[in-house]
């Protein structure tokens, strides 16, 4: 083996600052381009499907469109003022931070976002930690939906796999103009949602019911066929419903040698959540636009962070990619044996 004193010489540099502040990152099997001044989160992304050490046009996963990236309702990133920093760059791991502002269409208000992208040597996975900060001049700010958007190459027609209860996999296919989405709403019981299992909360609930608006009453009397998640397809047609969805999604664009898997840590536990493939874009929503949950009300100074993994894989090799996403969602927890605790006294 290699002794501890032997220096490690990396075969590649994970993050190399380029011209105009661009940072290309090469992990070995995967290459990504993060561009300063761009509203797009990942400018481009490739996977070396044939293992020849080069990244060719046919191996591109994410394409340059100039849009996408982080969004919060109608608020969109201002790429010109985005700040890109290589926070860590070693032989095994690189962390790149992008910080910027999402502006309203009229430019009067803005929300701050921070995204940290972590790359590991030899890995086809990039991890994204996405934070939205409510730093407007308003005490409360209602956001109908927010998340990230990733433009895929030729994904208007694609096949895919979604994992639902206990990791059960379901395959699907879409053609031009179709879409597919997995939405995790919340607990099945309305009483659990309202906290009415507690006697005091139940009494309070009965007192306020007569004063509900029509919209509030409609939210309470929601469609009970939708329990905790719904897998929808083609303009909102609900195909499957059930309890807690694992929430992993693999997309294989038709005729391409590479595919992309995505996962959001604690997808069901941090409901409401949504993953959607629409118009060739992968949309990962940390708060989906859904009348059953309404808008997300953020107090000034409040920040919300979510972790996402993206895994590239050769065509028809989605099982390995989904396995990596599953490991990201459930990281190993290491506990020392009791003997070590006793010796540490």
C-alpha positions as a printed NumPy array, in Angstrom:
array([[  0.   ,   0.   ,   0.   ],
       [  0.903,   3.687,   0.05 ],
       [  2.471,   5.01 ,   3.229],
       [  1.057,   8.089,   4.939],
       [  4.208,  10.036,   4.104],
       [  3.91 ,   9.463,   0.347],
       [  2.494,  12.59 ,  -1.348],
       [ -0.602,  12.13 ,  -3.485],
       [ -0.212,  13.417,  -7.037],
       [ -3.625,  13.999,  -8.62 ],
       [ -4.122,  13.005, -12.238],
       [ -6.441,  15.955, -12.772],
       [ -7.337,  19.236, -11.136],
       [-10.916,  19.35 ,  -9.94 ],
       [-11.407,  23.097, -10.349],
       [ -9.269,  25.259, -12.598],
       [-10.141,  28.971, -12.803],
       [-10.227,  29.879, -16.488],
       [-10.675,  33.021, -18.49 ],
       [-13.291,  35.604, -17.476],
       [-13.78 ,  33.886, -14.123],
       [-15.072,  30.619, -15.626],
       [-14.352,  27.461, -13.641],
       [-14.3  ,  24.122, -15.492],
       [-14.289,  21.141, -13.157],
       [-13.145,  17.686, -14.284],
       [-13.605,  14.772, -11.893],
       [-12.439,  12.147, -14.38 ],
       [-15.683,  10.668, -15.739],
       [-17.529,  13.995, -15.601],
       [-16.854,  17.59 , -16.612],
       [-18.835,  20.684, -15.641],
       [-18.513,  24.354, -16.525],
       [-19.533,  27.026, -14.022],
       [-19.477,  30.492, -15.503],
       [-19.248,  33.762, -13.597],
       [-21.807,  36.306, -14.745],
       [-24.237,  33.66 , -15.987],
       [-27.751,  33.241, -14.629],
       [-27.504,  29.537, -15.431],
       [-26.519,  27.31 , -12.524],
       [-24.341,  24.798, -14.393],
       [-23.423,  26.291, -17.752],
       [-22.644,  22.889, -19.282],
       [-22.045,  19.317, -18.152],
       [-20.578,  16.237, -19.884],
       [-20.062,  12.564, -19.092],
       [-17.289,  10.485, -20.66 ],
       [-19.546,   7.624, -21.741],
       [-16.936,   5.759, -23.818],
       [-14.144,   6.255, -21.267],
       [-11.664,   7.646, -23.808],
       [-10.703,  10.603, -21.589],
       [-12.311,  13.262, -23.783],
       [-15.672,  15.01 , -23.564],
       [-17.37 ,  15.125, -26.934],
       [-20.458,  16.921, -28.173],
       [-22.566,  13.76 , -28.078],
       [-21.725,  13.275, -24.39 ],
       [-23.151,  16.617, -23.255],
       [-25.836,  16.387, -20.553],
       [-26.656,  20.014, -19.725],
       [-26.728,  22.641, -22.432],
       [-26.014,  26.35 , -22.437],
       [-29.25 ,  28.319, -22.739],
       [-28.607,  31.422, -20.636],
       [-31.642,  30.817, -18.453],
       [-32.605,  28.306, -15.799],
       [-30.633,  28.262, -12.583],
       [-32.188,  29.323,  -9.288],
       [-35.679,  30.825,  -9.329],
       [-38.177,  32.023,  -6.717],
       [-41.602,  32.648,  -8.217],
       [-41.188,  35.412, -10.791],
       [-37.771,  36.269,  -9.331],
       [-34.92 ,  35.305, -11.643],
       [-31.136,  35.396, -11.176],
       [-29.177,  38.454, -12.122],
       [-26.172,  36.75 , -13.678],
       [-24.169,  39.949, -14.083],
       [-23.799,  40.377, -10.33 ],
       [-23.271,  36.697,  -9.486],
       [-20.106,  36.007,  -7.494],
       [-18.126,  32.812,  -8.068],
       [-15.593,  31.582,  -5.483],
       [-13.543,  28.368,  -5.361],
       [-13.81 ,  27.716,  -1.619],
       [-11.884,  24.461,  -1.592],
       [ -9.698,  22.852,  -4.245],
       [ -7.719,  19.77 ,  -3.287],
       [ -6.732,  16.526,  -4.976],
       [ -9.889,  14.735,  -3.807],
       [-12.576,  17.38 ,  -3.4  ],
       [-13.494,  20.787,  -4.785],
       [-16.216,  23.177,  -3.568],
       [-17.377,  26.035,  -5.777],
       [-19.724,  28.694,  -4.405],
       [-22.009,  30.831,  -6.547],
       [-23.758,  33.71 ,  -4.804],
       [-26.141,  36.134,  -6.403],
       [-29.505,  37.863,  -6.366],
       [-32.904,  36.921,  -7.791],
       [-34.702,  40.053,  -8.994],
       [-38.399,  40.724,  -9.457],
       [-39.487,  41.528, -13.042],
       [-39.634,  45.241, -12.202],
       [-36.245,  45.078, -10.481],
       [-37.511,  46.635,  -7.26 ],
       [-36.87 ,  43.715,  -4.905],
       [-34.382,  40.889,  -4.734],
       [-33.679,  37.676,  -2.822],
       [-30.184,  36.346,  -2.169],
       [-29.268,  32.808,  -3.197],
       [-26.141,  30.784,  -2.47 ],
       [-25.294,  27.495,  -4.183],
       [-22.318,  25.339,  -3.234],
       [-21.305,  22.683,  -5.757],
       [-19.135,  19.842,  -4.482],
       [-17.115,  17.64 ,  -6.853],
       [-15.135,  14.525,  -5.893],
       [-12.263,  12.989,  -7.817],
       [-13.291,   9.936,  -9.841],
       [-17.012,  10.491,  -9.163],
       [-19.788,  11.116, -11.725],
       [-21.785,  13.017,  -9.059],
       [-22.049,  16.706,  -8.206],
       [-23.707,  17.747,  -4.94 ],
       [-25.593,  21.045,  -4.719],
       [-26.41 ,  22.84 ,  -1.464],
       [-28.939,  25.541,  -2.376],
       [-29.854,  28.349,   0.029],
       [-32.443,  31.102,  -0.387],
       [-32.303,  34.096,   1.977],
       [-35.211,  36.472,   2.536],
       [-33.425,  39.809,   2.839],
       [-35.974,  42.152,   1.286],
       [-37.346,  45.212,   3.081],
       [-40.579,  43.335,   3.854],
       [-41.155,  41.579,   7.187],
       [-43.025,  38.735,   5.469],
       [-42.574,  37.703,   1.872],
       [-44.775,  35.114,   0.131],
       [-43.079,  32.938,  -2.489],
       [-45.406,  30.747,  -4.605],
       [-42.587,  28.379,  -5.642],
       [-38.809,  28.178,  -5.698],
       [-36.16 ,  25.736,  -6.811],
       [-33.606,  25.106,  -9.545],
       [-33.98 ,  24.482, -13.274],
       [-31.546,  22.476, -15.405],
       [-31.821,  22.484, -19.24 ],
       [-31.051,  18.967, -20.521],
       [-29.807,  18.14 , -23.994],
       [-32.535,  16.687, -26.266],
       [-34.742,  15.654, -23.325],
       [-38.025,  16.697, -24.954],
       [-38.266,  13.018, -25.866],
       [-36.974,  10.702, -23.152],
       [-37.457,   7.611, -21.056],
       [-36.955,   7.547, -17.33 ],
       [-37.323,   5.915, -13.942],
       [-38.931,   7.313, -10.79 ],
       [-38.706,   5.68 ,  -7.351],
       [-41.765,   5.779,  -5.116],
       [-42.633,   3.93 ,  -1.904],
       [-39.774,   1.885,  -0.433],
       [-37.701,   2.606,  -3.533],
       [-40.104,   0.839,  -5.911],
       [-39.105,   1.875,  -9.428],
       [-41.536,   2.863, -12.171],
       [-40.477,   3.506, -15.757],
       [-42.027,   6.087, -18.062],
       [-41.522,   7.706, -21.443],
       [-42.457,  11.124, -22.791],
       [-42.521,  12.679, -26.248],
       [-42.51 ,  16.28 , -27.439],
       [-45.012,  18.392, -25.504],
       [-45.479,  15.947, -22.615],
       [-44.275,  16.263, -19.04 ],
       [-43.928,  14.157, -15.908],
       [-43.795,  15.213, -12.258],
       [-43.563,  13.707,  -8.79 ],
       [-45.128,  15.816,  -6.035],
       [-44.813,  15.114,  -2.315],
       [-47.536,  17.001,  -0.441],
       [-47.556,  15.947,   3.187],
       [-49.153,  13.635,   5.756],
       [-52.154,  11.659,   4.598],
       [-54.364,  12.754,   7.484],
       [-55.716,  16.307,   7.492],
       [-55.763,  16.158,  11.274],
       [-52.025,  15.459,  11.292],
       [-51.419,  18.428,   8.988],
       [-53.336,  20.734,  11.343],
       [-51.826,  19.212,  14.495],
       [-55.358,  18.285,  15.577],
       [-54.232,  15.026,  17.161],
       [-53.51 ,  17.26 ,  20.139],
       [-56.774,  17.894,  22.094],
       [-56.029,  21.602,  22.502],
       [-55.301,  22.077,  18.789],
       [-58.434,  20.097,  17.907],
       [-60.573,  22.414,  20.051],
       [-58.957,  25.485,  18.484],
       [-59.526,  24.065,  15.019],
       [-63.242,  23.62 ,  15.639],
       [-63.493,  27.213,  16.855],
       [-61.874,  28.744,  13.763],
       [-63.585,  26.556,  11.123],
       [-66.715,  28.766,  10.924],
       [-64.528,  31.725,   9.939],
       [-62.647,  30.022,   7.117],
       [-62.713,  31.489,   3.64 ],
       [-63.849,  29.383,   0.683],
       [-60.221,  28.847,  -0.298],
       [-59.245,  27.675,   3.191],
       [-62.214,  25.305,   3.301],
       [-61.282,  23.928,  -0.14 ],
       [-57.732,  23.267,   1.047],
       [-59.081,  21.327,   4.01 ],
       [-61.476,  19.314,   1.872],
       [-58.799,  18.324,  -0.614],
       [-58.93 ,  15.261,  -2.813],
       [-58.349,  12.311,  -0.493],
       [-57.157,  10.169,  -3.387],
       [-53.921,  12.128,  -3.1  ],
       [-52.314,  10.93 ,   0.087],
       [-48.708,  11.949,   0.47 ],
       [-47.371,  11.88 ,  -3.071],
       [-48.749,  11.895,  -6.586],
       [-46.964,  10.793,  -9.756],
       [-48.489,  12.808, -12.581],
       [-48.062,  12.567, -16.302],
       [-49.227,  14.453, -19.384],
       [-50.79 ,  17.727, -18.313],
       [-51.502,  16.758, -14.724],
       [-53.126,  13.344, -15.23 ],
       [-52.497,  11.542, -11.943],
       [-51.319,   7.978, -12.495],
       [-50.163,   6.868,  -9.059],
       [-50.662,   8.02 ,  -5.494],
       [-49.358,   6.66 ,  -2.23 ],
       [-47.445,   7.332,   0.963],
       [-43.854,   8.476,   1.216],
       [-42.039,   8.569,  -2.109],
       [-38.293,   8.016,  -2.15 ],
       [-38.149,  10.718,  -4.807],
       [-35.296,   9.719,  -7.13 ],
       [-35.565,  10.471, -10.832],
       [-33.481,   9.219, -13.771],
       [-33.839,  10.748, -17.229],
       [-32.515,   9.16 , -20.41 ],
       [-32.881,  11.428, -23.472],
       [-33.776,   9.378, -26.533],
       [-30.793,   8.522, -28.729],
       [-28.192,   9.968, -26.334],
       [-25.321,   7.885, -24.871],
       [-25.669,   9.487, -21.415],
       [-28.415,  10.029, -18.852],
       [-28.847,  11.953, -15.618],
       [-30.188,  10.911, -12.221],
       [-31.276,  13.381,  -9.542],
       [-32.195,  13.134,  -5.893],
       [-33.2  ,  15.561,  -3.17 ],
       [-32.166,  14.715,   0.39 ],
       [-35.159,  13.912,   2.653],
       [-37.599,  14.337,  -0.22 ],
       [-40.654,  13.11 ,   1.672],
       [-39.643,  14.368,   5.121],
       [-39.208,  17.961,   3.954],
       [-42.532,  18.102,   2.098],
       [-43.885,  19.741,   0.034],
       [-41.429,  18.924,  -2.764],
       [-41.545,  18.27 ,  -6.488],
       [-39.331,  16.935,  -9.272],
       [-40.525,  17.614, -12.782],
       [-39.412,  17.056, -16.373],
       [-41.032,  19.681, -18.602],
       [-40.039,  21.106, -22.008],
       [-36.672,  19.363, -21.8  ],
       [-35.821,  20.912, -18.428],
       [-35.381,  19.16 , -15.105],
       [-37.077,  21.279, -12.438],
       [-36.34 ,  20.509,  -8.785],
       [-38.74 ,  22.484,  -6.622],
       [-37.992,  23.   ,  -2.949],
       [-41.477,  24.495,  -2.643],
       [-43.851,  23.572,  -5.501],
       [-46.626,  25.767,  -6.822],
       [-49.678,  23.877,  -5.609],
       [-52.991,  25.211,  -4.292],
       [-53.014,  22.523,  -1.604],
       [-49.996,  24.047,   0.114],
       [-50.218,  27.702,  -0.917],
       [-47.233,  30.036,  -0.873],
       [-44.166,  29.754,   1.322],
       [-44.128,  32.694,   3.741],
       [-40.594,  33.748,   4.628],
       [-39.847,  36.094,   7.515],
       [-37.12 ,  38.652,   6.937],
       [-33.774,  37.087,   7.811],
       [-35.005,  33.517,   7.276],
       [-32.927,  31.209,   5.067],
       [-33.918,  27.814,   3.645],
       [-31.382,  25.254,   2.421],
       [-31.847,  22.043,   0.437],
       [-29.336,  19.489,  -0.816],
       [-29.503,  17.929,  -4.279],
       [-27.332,  15.376,  -6.074],
       [-26.893,  14.968,  -9.828],
       [-25.342,  11.745, -11.139],
       [-24.311,  11.166, -14.75 ],
       [-24.34 ,   7.636, -16.167],
       [-24.087,   5.78 , -19.493],
       [-27.326,   4.953, -21.275],
       [-29.292,   2.088, -19.731],
       [-27.138,   2.136, -16.583],
       [-29.633,   3.952, -14.405],
       [-29.452,   1.435, -11.545],
       [-25.927,   2.485, -10.578],
       [-26.825,   6.178, -10.828],
       [-29.922,   5.735,  -8.666],
       [-27.857,   3.773,  -6.155],
       [-25.462,   6.721,  -5.822],
       [-28.406,   9.088,  -5.311],
       [-29.797,   6.753,  -2.668],
       [-26.458,   6.78 ,  -0.826],
       [-26.503,  10.589,  -0.941],
       [-29.999,  10.66 ,   0.553],
       [-29.01 ,   8.292,   3.359],
       [-25.372,   8.987,   4.225],
       [-23.679,   6.405,   6.46 ],
       [-23.642,   7.193,  10.17 ],
       [-20.579,   5.922,  11.998],
       [-20.777,   5.201,  15.718],
       [-17.718,   4.212,  17.78 ],
       [-17.947,   1.025,  19.849],
       [-18.66 ,   1.305,  23.607],
       [-15.024,   0.375,  24.374],
       [-13.82 ,   3.577,  22.758],
       [-16.173,   5.651,  24.912],
       [-14.885,   3.893,  28.028],
       [-11.254,   4.514,  27.085],
       [-11.922,   8.217,  26.467],
       [-12.797,   8.885,  30.125]])
